[in-house]
């Protein structure tokens, strides 16, 4: 039994191919985690890194509380089951199962107990004397499972274990492996390219594409709230329908306008998380609806389509159609005009029928046509709020408040501008107030819908805030973007200070020994770091590490102003940025510029800064990769 933690794991193969990028997940004890994605997305590589069969380029892998990056596979207390079974053909089932234990010099008596117990669980007690070739695929896969089982591992890793089996056996083995997981109470990590296996077996699923994690969630959350178009299309059969559309808000409705001019209306309340900028009718939006969430009628509202094929599967049917009412000849260009509907009763539907498809408004999905990211994130990424300038004040959300000097400088002489406000930048305060129309629990957060005219401002609020309350709040000004007529004039200040530097080692005499010390060097500032960090950088980049440039990132709050007697980086203060509630000094040092937080009275033109090496994250500048 064990929990696992993968923290910023990367795999770069020797030929330079980056197979896994920044993979992080906390896996609780006894979870059944499935890695799913198309061939080549990095699933097996990740699994093999967990098993210890592949080195980890960067990142930390913990099993329980132990860092195991450099631990031998046999010491990791992990058992792996492969697609190919990998049974020894000349050995009996019993010997195959006992082999690993004998290698560990386990007493024969205990080996026998363990093999018999596993054989019983897997229902292969009657085959123990057979050789693998005298067994069916399903039985062989059970032996492969048995060989893992007898080791009583903390973690089971399974790499496409069912892909050599026929469809019927696969379905049966799915159930058996799920039952095995339940009875063993052990952590399982299972790799498959088959979304049905993922959906039916996983307690949580990691969807991957081209080496990047797309979404980690429960099967139902992936199905109901896919983060992007890729996940939406990958999970669910038949696949979700996608259409190029534009959206137009009309009162309490949002009209979805298809390329052929057809329209479908959905209540604004169901899609109010979509940002206003998509609702003006001029931005391309990908509309998604699952085949099972469409109802069909012979006359009436919705998308007109002509039936091109009907697949009757017994309990339900799949109707294929083409938008419009002409069959014509099918060309590949028609793809975006195709519609697939899943329904129970198709007895009165024939090829050539002209029908109307009506999406269930509470099951619709919308994606940005370019980024393919959902427009209905559980927590909307930002609100856009109009502001008008009068002298040193601004009016926003019906309140007149001080205009921060940094905003005033950025907008030039403009008398109107927009504040781009992430929900997390809205905090209790006295500047603004809006009524709380609704509160939604999103994971560990509470998302408030604050009524603002005919739409909402989204904010994260504490436990004490209730629906119907008037919420009083302010903005953390430094976390906002500012735009004038949609053009960005000021970027939010991120939480980190980033500095480029090099890495060095010195051998110093300590008593009778010479001991290696490692340093992050930024200009004249040499910051000693722990031997662990030093060895990590060294193991990733080899001796070249002393030639490369690294990016050192530190949380801004961890940067201290220090006196001349402490090691530090000397800089010139070139400007101040005043956000009202918080003030920054722009510092130039070692030819680089960065912002530090200063108190309101700070006025010096020189400053010396320092930070602790434990607070520094190190990034490679050659490949986009966090090293430690
Ligand atoms: P999956 O299991 O999702 O099918 P893999 O993890 O096997 O994908 O592979 C991920 C990517 O890494 C693929 O593009 C594959 O070609 C590449 N790859 C796998 N092994 C190696 C290797 N030893 N050297 C270089 N590239 C590799």
XYZ file of C-alpha atoms and ligand atoms in Angstrom:
655
model
C 0.000 0.000 0.000
C 1.418 3.360 -0.921
C 0.775 6.813 -2.164
C 2.854 8.235 -5.006
C 3.821 11.742 -5.891
C 5.070 12.807 -9.293
C 6.345 16.363 -9.186
C 7.313 18.190 -12.397
C 8.499 15.008 -14.106
C 10.153 15.336 -17.521
C 11.560 12.778 -19.908
C 13.908 13.895 -22.644
C 15.259 10.923 -24.631
C 18.882 10.859 -25.721
C 17.925 11.869 -29.259
C 16.476 15.072 -27.760
C 12.842 13.941 -28.012
C 10.808 15.383 -25.160
C 8.361 12.580 -24.421
C 6.924 13.789 -21.097
C 6.532 17.406 -20.006
C 5.957 18.695 -16.500
C 3.876 15.744 -15.298
C 2.613 16.258 -11.745
C 0.084 14.219 -9.795
C -0.520 13.128 -6.220
C -1.826 9.584 -6.191
C -3.481 8.516 -2.961
C -3.082 5.050 -1.511
C -5.483 2.558 -3.169
C -6.387 4.748 -6.113
C -6.867 3.205 -9.545
C -5.220 5.721 -11.863
C -5.446 5.321 -15.621
C -3.119 7.061 -18.083
C -4.965 7.338 -21.375
C -4.215 8.994 -24.690
C -3.369 8.225 -28.286
C -0.300 6.215 -29.178
C 2.948 8.126 -28.597
C 1.561 10.556 -26.002
C 4.015 9.448 -23.300
C 1.903 7.049 -21.213
C 4.321 4.125 -21.249
C 7.316 6.367 -20.756
C 5.718 7.763 -17.590
C 4.819 4.303 -16.329
C 8.314 3.028 -17.060
C 9.821 5.946 -15.149
C 7.665 4.982 -12.162
C 8.823 1.386 -12.498
C 12.453 2.480 -12.728
C 12.895 1.029 -16.218
C 13.540 4.471 -17.659
C 15.555 7.280 -16.071
C 13.779 10.443 -15.019
C 15.284 13.482 -16.759
C 13.986 16.000 -14.234
C 11.459 16.117 -11.425
C 10.857 14.118 -8.272
C 9.184 10.744 -7.903
C 8.160 9.780 -4.402
C 6.725 6.463 -3.313
C 5.360 6.900 0.176
C 7.710 9.567 1.519
C 10.810 8.234 -0.201
C 12.427 9.878 -3.191
C 13.017 6.964 -5.559
C 14.410 8.641 -8.711
C 17.648 6.728 -8.438
C 16.368 3.592 -6.733
C 16.749 0.275 -8.565
C 13.474 -1.124 -9.960
C 13.682 -4.192 -7.724
C 13.879 -2.025 -4.607
C 10.814 0.058 -5.436
C 8.233 -2.459 -4.244
C 6.407 -2.152 -7.518
C 5.154 -4.892 -9.821
C 4.592 -4.376 -13.507
C 2.317 -6.324 -15.832
C 2.956 -6.000 -19.557
C 0.805 -6.325 -22.646
C 2.991 -9.161 -23.891
C 2.593 -11.164 -20.639
C 6.370 -11.819 -20.762
C 5.953 -15.358 -19.407
C 8.784 -17.869 -19.623
C 7.552 -20.470 -22.165
C 9.590 -23.367 -20.804
C 8.309 -22.979 -17.245
C 4.989 -24.083 -15.798
C 2.517 -21.561 -14.466
C 3.666 -22.351 -10.943
C 7.315 -21.824 -11.834
C 6.539 -18.633 -13.701
C 4.817 -17.263 -10.637
C 7.504 -18.497 -8.249
C 10.449 -17.319 -10.358
C 10.758 -13.782 -9.021
C 10.385 -14.944 -5.426
C 13.085 -17.610 -5.842
C 15.396 -14.924 -7.188
C 14.836 -13.120 -3.930
C 15.767 -16.248 -2.027
C 12.415 -16.541 -0.362
C 11.924 -19.861 1.491
C 10.078 -22.454 -0.657
C 7.323 -22.786 1.920
C 6.446 -19.108 1.737
C 6.710 -19.137 -2.053
C 4.189 -21.948 -2.189
C 1.806 -20.132 0.128
C 1.986 -16.991 -1.943
C 1.581 -18.746 -5.304
C -1.385 -20.786 -4.055
C -3.048 -17.704 -2.634
C -2.602 -15.730 -5.872
C -3.747 -18.711 -7.969
C -6.885 -18.896 -5.886
C -7.655 -15.198 -6.252
C -7.135 -15.423 -10.018
C -8.917 -18.760 -10.399
C -5.978 -20.526 -12.063
C -5.396 -23.192 -9.405
C -6.164 -25.927 -11.943
C -3.515 -24.764 -14.398
C -0.459 -24.569 -12.185
C 1.300 -27.468 -13.933
C 0.640 -26.238 -17.457
C 3.047 -24.390 -19.689
C 1.897 -21.014 -21.071
C 1.441 -22.268 -24.634
C -1.284 -24.626 -23.455
C -3.339 -21.721 -22.157
C -5.658 -19.125 -23.655
C -4.744 -15.429 -23.869
C -6.968 -14.597 -20.929
C -5.437 -17.342 -18.782
C -1.923 -16.216 -19.668
C -2.788 -12.675 -18.699
C -3.976 -13.998 -15.354
C -0.660 -15.739 -14.858
C 1.087 -12.468 -15.644
C -1.102 -10.785 -13.024
C -0.357 -13.642 -10.643
C 3.348 -13.146 -11.038
C 2.881 -9.545 -9.945
C 0.464 -10.485 -7.197
C 2.778 -12.952 -5.414
C 5.241 -10.152 -4.803
C 2.657 -8.338 -2.708
C 3.831 -4.990 -4.117
C 2.933 -1.541 -2.855
C 2.011 -0.444 -6.356
C 0.782 -2.334 -9.425
C 1.707 -0.942 -12.822
C -0.175 -2.327 -15.803
C 0.845 -1.430 -19.367
C -1.959 -2.133 -21.851
C -2.441 -5.575 -20.262
C -5.591 -6.358 -22.229
C -4.736 -5.215 -25.714
C -3.822 -8.718 -26.942
C -7.196 -10.114 -25.947
C -10.357 -10.254 -28.034
C -13.184 -7.832 -27.289
C -15.275 -10.230 -25.187
C -12.376 -11.369 -23.065
C -11.211 -7.789 -22.660
C -14.562 -6.813 -21.189
C -14.442 -9.774 -18.790
C -10.869 -9.058 -17.732
C -11.739 -5.386 -17.130
C -14.232 -6.510 -14.531
C -11.736 -8.947 -13.033
C -8.954 -6.394 -12.730
C -11.343 -3.912 -11.144
C -12.427 -6.579 -8.666
C -8.802 -7.490 -8.015
C -8.010 -3.867 -7.258
C -10.892 -3.724 -4.783
C -9.863 -6.902 -3.016
C -6.150 -6.076 -2.837
C -6.540 -2.526 -1.596
C -3.388 -1.537 -3.445
C -2.531 1.410 -5.669
C -2.955 0.594 -9.373
C -1.614 2.592 -12.307
C -2.914 1.400 -15.619
C -1.953 2.497 -19.115
C -4.326 2.184 -22.058
C -5.179 3.955 -25.297
C -8.770 2.742 -24.931
C -11.061 5.354 -23.418
C -13.696 2.753 -22.545
C -11.161 0.899 -20.385
C -10.156 4.198 -18.813
C -13.723 5.235 -18.071
C -14.817 1.885 -16.668
C -11.773 1.141 -14.525
C -10.189 4.364 -13.275
C -11.034 6.172 -10.072
C -9.164 9.023 -11.737
C -7.928 9.362 -15.290
C -4.964 11.261 -16.660
C -5.617 12.249 -20.283
C -2.386 12.857 -22.204
C -1.536 14.237 -25.627
C 1.904 14.716 -27.205
C 3.702 14.413 -23.867
C 1.474 16.872 -22.024
C -1.171 16.147 -19.411
C -4.472 17.548 -20.671
C -6.685 16.888 -17.664
C -6.657 14.782 -14.504
C -10.115 14.022 -13.217
C -12.735 11.439 -12.328
C -14.403 9.685 -15.269
C -17.640 11.617 -14.820
C -15.897 14.984 -14.537
C -13.971 14.290 -17.733
C -17.212 13.415 -19.450
C -19.221 16.341 -18.091
C -16.591 19.050 -17.878
C -13.804 18.426 -20.380
C -11.120 21.083 -20.105
C -10.499 21.267 -23.835
C -11.722 20.023 -27.188
C -9.194 17.184 -27.214
C -10.492 15.682 -23.957
C -14.074 16.308 -25.051
C -13.492 14.371 -28.261
C -11.399 11.610 -26.726
C -13.806 10.664 -23.936
C -17.196 9.264 -24.960
C -18.459 7.195 -27.871
C -19.657 8.087 -30.391
C -17.492 11.180 -30.268
C -18.859 14.578 -29.302
C -20.157 16.606 -32.275
C -18.232 19.816 -32.941
C -19.439 22.754 -35.032
C -17.979 26.121 -35.988
C -20.332 28.755 -34.646
C -20.627 32.262 -33.299
C -22.601 33.252 -30.211
C -24.895 36.194 -29.708
C -26.454 37.226 -26.441
C -30.100 38.249 -26.773
C -31.617 39.088 -23.395
C -31.865 35.956 -21.303
C -30.775 33.735 -24.214
C -27.568 33.011 -26.044
C -28.108 32.238 -29.719
C -25.703 29.713 -31.233
C -25.362 30.601 -34.928
C -24.096 27.824 -37.211
C -22.181 28.421 -40.415
C -25.217 27.665 -42.555
C -27.235 30.250 -40.635
C -29.179 27.758 -38.499
C -29.714 28.865 -34.926
C -30.151 27.193 -31.569
C -30.934 29.114 -28.380
C -29.655 28.236 -24.897
C -30.622 30.038 -21.682
C -27.949 32.562 -20.633
C -28.142 31.224 -17.072
C -26.811 27.842 -18.265
C -23.757 29.380 -19.943
C -23.132 32.536 -17.924
C -19.483 31.567 -17.340
C -18.754 32.307 -20.996
C -16.940 35.621 -21.136
C -18.858 38.500 -22.729
C -16.268 38.910 -25.441
C -17.518 35.683 -27.040
C -21.153 36.774 -26.969
C -21.069 39.612 -29.494
C -21.535 37.451 -32.592
C -18.079 38.185 -34.003
C -15.731 35.632 -32.383
C -15.449 32.068 -33.687
C -16.479 29.474 -31.123
C -16.462 25.673 -31.364
C -19.784 24.333 -30.164
C -19.805 20.781 -28.796
C -22.704 18.455 -28.061
C -22.596 14.736 -27.352
C -24.672 12.429 -29.584
C -26.660 11.280 -26.534
C -27.589 14.852 -25.621
C -29.500 15.659 -28.784
C -33.201 15.098 -29.246
C -34.651 14.716 -32.682
C -38.003 15.705 -34.117
C -39.591 15.680 -37.541
C -40.578 19.274 -37.484
C -39.718 22.066 -35.212
C -36.822 23.928 -33.769
C -33.150 23.314 -34.066
C -30.602 22.166 -36.570
C -32.007 20.825 -39.771
C -30.256 17.699 -41.039
C -30.756 14.902 -43.503
C -30.211 11.315 -42.366
C -27.317 9.627 -44.196
C -27.118 6.403 -42.221
C -28.845 4.609 -39.349
C -27.035 2.025 -37.215
C -29.483 0.019 -35.145
C -27.575 -1.557 -32.281
C -30.513 -3.175 -30.519
C -30.983 -1.179 -27.347
C -30.080 2.078 -29.052
C -29.314 3.503 -32.468
C -26.796 5.853 -33.963
C -28.140 8.257 -36.553
C -25.667 9.904 -38.907
C -26.708 13.033 -40.728
C -25.591 15.985 -42.718
C -26.640 19.519 -41.863
C -29.032 21.090 -44.353
C -31.564 19.186 -46.392
C -29.593 18.015 -49.441
C -27.866 14.693 -49.553
C -25.626 15.558 -52.512
C -22.300 13.835 -52.738
C -20.210 13.450 -49.615
C -16.807 15.109 -49.651
C -14.282 15.341 -46.850
C -15.153 19.048 -46.637
C -18.511 17.987 -45.256
C -16.953 16.842 -42.010
C -17.850 19.964 -40.037
C -21.394 19.598 -41.330
C -21.910 16.070 -40.072
C -24.020 15.299 -37.048
C -24.254 12.110 -35.009
C -27.197 11.421 -32.721
C -27.652 8.556 -30.297
C -31.215 7.615 -29.491
C -33.276 4.773 -28.073
C -36.023 4.412 -30.584
C -35.172 4.893 -34.235
C -37.932 2.682 -35.642
C -39.524 5.475 -37.652
C -36.292 6.995 -39.009
C -34.948 6.213 -42.481
C -32.048 7.384 -44.617
C -33.097 10.527 -46.490
C -35.445 11.793 -43.756
C -35.110 15.496 -42.999
C -35.080 16.008 -39.240
C -34.372 18.657 -36.609
C -31.771 18.219 -33.899
C -32.201 19.997 -30.608
C -29.264 20.018 -28.174
C -30.087 19.666 -24.500
C -29.211 23.204 -23.294
C -27.788 21.978 -19.991
C -25.326 19.674 -21.775
C -23.734 22.040 -24.259
C -19.982 22.721 -24.502
C -18.155 25.684 -25.978
C -14.461 25.966 -26.814
C -12.300 28.831 -27.981
C -11.839 28.120 -31.701
C -8.111 28.856 -31.503
C -6.889 27.622 -28.109
C -9.552 24.847 -27.986
C -9.891 25.481 -24.240
C -13.374 25.364 -22.749
C -15.177 28.667 -22.382
C -16.963 27.310 -19.332
C -14.071 26.625 -16.949
C -15.293 25.744 -13.477
C -13.631 28.951 -12.324
C -13.704 31.507 -15.150
C -10.133 32.736 -15.752
C -11.038 36.423 -15.592
C -13.747 39.097 -15.514
C -13.573 42.203 -17.658
C -14.766 45.332 -15.894
C -15.217 48.751 -17.543
C -13.705 51.778 -15.839
C -14.010 55.510 -16.514
C -11.341 58.020 -15.500
C -11.924 61.349 -13.754
C -8.709 62.976 -12.538
C -7.087 60.707 -9.975
C -10.201 58.556 -9.606
C -11.835 55.830 -11.596
C -15.444 54.738 -11.663
C -16.099 51.026 -11.965
C -19.052 48.845 -10.919
C -20.901 52.061 -10.000
C -18.290 53.187 -7.439
C -15.712 55.939 -7.590
C -12.358 54.857 -6.175
C -8.737 55.974 -6.348
C -7.005 55.407 -9.688
C -3.687 53.666 -8.969
C -0.705 55.611 -10.309
C 0.512 52.543 -12.233
C -2.838 52.329 -14.094
C -2.839 56.066 -14.796
C 0.633 55.896 -16.311
C -0.259 52.838 -18.417
C -3.483 54.156 -19.964
C -1.878 57.412 -21.169
C -4.582 60.012 -21.619
C -7.458 57.542 -22.170
C -10.645 58.345 -20.270
C -12.011 54.787 -20.372
C -10.285 51.468 -19.949
C -10.964 47.891 -18.919
C -9.743 45.959 -15.915
C -9.106 42.276 -16.519
C -9.719 40.757 -13.102
C -9.067 37.100 -12.213
C -11.571 35.809 -9.614
C -8.668 35.244 -7.195
C -7.731 38.933 -7.356
C -11.075 39.896 -5.764
C -10.689 40.143 -1.993
C -12.858 41.454 0.852
C -12.553 45.257 1.003
C -14.416 48.547 0.893
C -14.104 49.661 -2.729
C -17.009 47.880 -4.433
C -20.168 45.988 -3.573
C -22.403 43.626 -5.513
C -25.137 41.208 -4.609
C -24.300 37.512 -4.391
C -26.724 35.836 -6.806
C -25.380 32.330 -6.465
C -22.582 30.381 -4.809
C -21.099 27.259 -6.319
C -18.630 24.917 -4.678
C -15.703 24.214 -6.988
C -13.326 21.657 -5.468
C -12.001 23.479 -2.390
C -13.157 26.915 -3.492
C -16.449 28.783 -3.287
C -17.254 30.631 -6.486
C -19.655 33.565 -6.091
C -21.749 34.892 -8.969
C -21.898 38.613 -8.183
C -24.773 40.265 -10.011
C -23.513 43.064 -12.262
C -26.360 44.411 -14.399
C -27.431 41.593 -16.708
C -24.294 39.482 -16.203
C -21.959 38.373 -13.425
C -18.626 39.147 -11.867
C -17.056 35.913 -10.589
C -15.163 35.948 -7.302
C -13.832 33.403 -4.844
C -15.291 33.972 -1.422
C -14.914 32.636 2.101
C -17.286 30.434 4.077
C -19.099 33.369 5.692
C -20.434 34.767 2.396
C -23.965 33.607 1.563
C -26.330 33.817 -1.391
C -28.366 37.026 -1.167
C -25.625 38.912 0.754
C -24.136 42.141 -0.510
C -20.450 41.355 -0.899
C -17.998 44.182 -0.269
C -14.697 43.803 -2.018
C -11.585 45.355 -3.534
C -9.117 44.305 -6.209
C -5.529 43.267 -5.712
C -4.564 45.835 -8.330
C -1.171 44.358 -9.141
C -2.846 41.110 -10.235
C -4.971 42.796 -12.931
C -4.285 43.329 -16.603
C -5.322 46.699 -17.969
C -6.578 47.159 -21.509
C -7.659 50.234 -23.436
C -10.222 49.418 -26.131
C -9.163 45.766 -25.842
C -5.407 46.493 -26.298
C -3.300 45.404 -23.348
C -1.380 48.302 -21.813
C -0.387 46.785 -18.465
C 0.277 43.172 -17.517
C -0.447 41.671 -14.131
C 2.652 41.323 -11.987
C 3.352 37.646 -11.532
C 4.327 36.143 -8.208
C 7.894 35.378 -9.169
C 11.108 37.247 -9.724
C 13.101 35.580 -12.503
C 16.843 36.097 -12.876
C 19.283 34.561 -15.316
C 22.547 33.251 -13.970
C 25.070 30.458 -14.002
C 25.939 27.546 -11.757
C 29.309 26.821 -10.200
C 31.118 24.555 -7.766
C 34.047 25.140 -5.469
C 36.062 22.566 -3.649
C 36.754 23.910 -0.187
C 38.925 22.544 2.547
C 36.951 21.524 5.613
C 39.188 20.152 8.334
C 41.064 17.319 6.651
C 38.624 16.902 3.769
C 37.981 18.785 0.593
C 34.231 19.212 0.211
C 32.227 20.312 -2.858
C 30.059 23.406 -2.531
C 27.586 24.535 -5.217
C 26.445 28.063 -6.038
C 23.802 29.902 -8.040
C 25.670 32.871 -9.538
C 23.753 35.986 -10.548
C 26.146 38.793 -11.352
C 28.366 39.185 -8.300
C 25.858 37.367 -6.072
C 26.976 33.824 -5.316
C 24.262 31.986 -3.427
C 25.303 28.698 -1.931
C 22.855 25.871 -2.505
C 22.423 22.463 -0.922
C 24.508 19.523 -2.170
C 21.233 17.789 -3.204
C 20.298 20.634 -5.560
C 23.855 20.776 -6.820
C 23.975 17.076 -7.604
C 20.558 17.268 -9.233
C 21.613 19.960 -11.696
C 24.834 18.072 -12.279
C 23.053 14.806 -12.955
C 20.701 16.426 -15.474
C 23.133 18.557 -17.453
C 26.407 16.750 -16.729
C 29.580 18.818 -16.759
C 27.965 21.219 -19.221
C 26.002 22.583 -16.272
C 28.912 24.900 -15.484
C 28.621 26.452 -18.944
C 24.843 26.796 -19.266
C 22.622 29.711 -18.323
C 19.814 28.957 -15.868
C 16.717 30.837 -14.906
C 16.391 31.228 -11.164
C 12.840 31.968 -10.013
C 11.940 33.139 -6.520
C 8.586 34.082 -5.094
C 8.581 37.866 -4.819
C 7.704 37.672 -1.121
C 10.891 35.692 -0.494
C 13.143 38.456 -1.848
C 14.649 40.489 1.030
C 16.379 43.849 1.070
C 19.655 43.365 2.946
C 22.556 45.461 4.259
C 26.062 45.573 2.800
C 27.363 43.070 5.329
C 25.200 40.256 3.922
C 25.769 38.499 0.598
C 23.422 39.944 -2.012
C 22.896 41.440 -5.437
C 23.451 45.194 -5.775
C 20.987 47.076 -7.930
C 19.822 50.521 -8.965
C 16.236 51.570 -8.409
C 15.118 52.829 -11.812
C 11.422 53.417 -11.148
C 8.562 52.946 -8.709
C 5.242 51.329 -9.581
C 2.450 52.348 -7.282
C -0.688 50.190 -7.229
C -2.351 51.990 -4.314
C -2.472 49.020 -1.978
C 1.042 47.868 -2.864
C 4.203 49.478 -4.208
C 7.061 48.023 -6.230
C 10.531 49.259 -7.032
C 11.897 48.380 -10.444
C 15.491 47.316 -9.894
C 18.260 47.038 -12.445
C 21.074 44.663 -11.510
C 23.530 42.619 -13.551
C 21.912 44.043 -16.710
C 18.527 42.555 -15.714
C 15.364 44.243 -14.470
C 12.936 42.976 -11.877
C 10.359 44.236 -9.417
C 10.603 43.990 -5.656
C 7.903 44.842 -3.153
C 8.780 47.921 -1.061
C 7.015 49.813 1.680
C 5.312 53.132 0.866
C 8.104 55.281 2.311
C 10.957 53.523 0.524
C 12.834 56.110 -1.565
C 16.445 54.905 -1.934
C 18.043 54.822 -5.367
C 20.231 51.816 -4.579
C 19.237 48.498 -3.110
C 20.843 45.188 -2.223
C 18.637 42.088 -2.421
C 19.030 38.499 -1.321
C 17.010 35.305 -0.994
C 17.426 31.788 0.351
C 18.476 29.009 -1.955
C 15.610 26.782 -0.691
C 13.179 29.309 -2.188
C 14.746 29.178 -5.640
C 13.314 27.113 -8.507
C 15.805 26.369 -11.263
C 14.759 26.207 -14.925
C 16.766 25.131 -17.936
C 17.002 27.804 -20.611
C 17.931 25.266 -23.312
C 14.787 23.164 -23.065
C 11.640 24.444 -21.441
C 12.028 22.418 -18.250
C 11.960 22.861 -14.500
C 15.069 21.242 -13.066
C 14.456 21.619 -9.359
P 2.628 5.818 -25.492
O 2.857 4.819 -24.415
O 1.679 6.906 -25.070
O 2.211 5.216 -26.793
P 5.472 6.283 -25.323
O 5.640 6.707 -23.913
O 5.825 4.884 -25.664
O 3.988 6.600 -25.786
O 6.316 7.253 -26.257
C 6.240 8.651 -26.167
C 7.097 9.282 -27.245
O 8.467 9.028 -26.977
C 6.834 8.746 -28.643
O 6.908 9.822 -29.545
C 7.958 7.766 -28.863
O 8.261 7.676 -30.230
C 9.095 8.400 -28.081
N 10.041 7.394 -27.560
C 9.765 6.285 -26.836
N 10.884 5.617 -26.511
C 11.914 6.321 -27.028
C 13.349 6.159 -27.028
N 13.931 5.140 -26.403
N 14.086 7.097 -27.661
C 13.492 8.159 -28.285
N 12.162 8.364 -28.315
C 11.375 7.459 -27.707
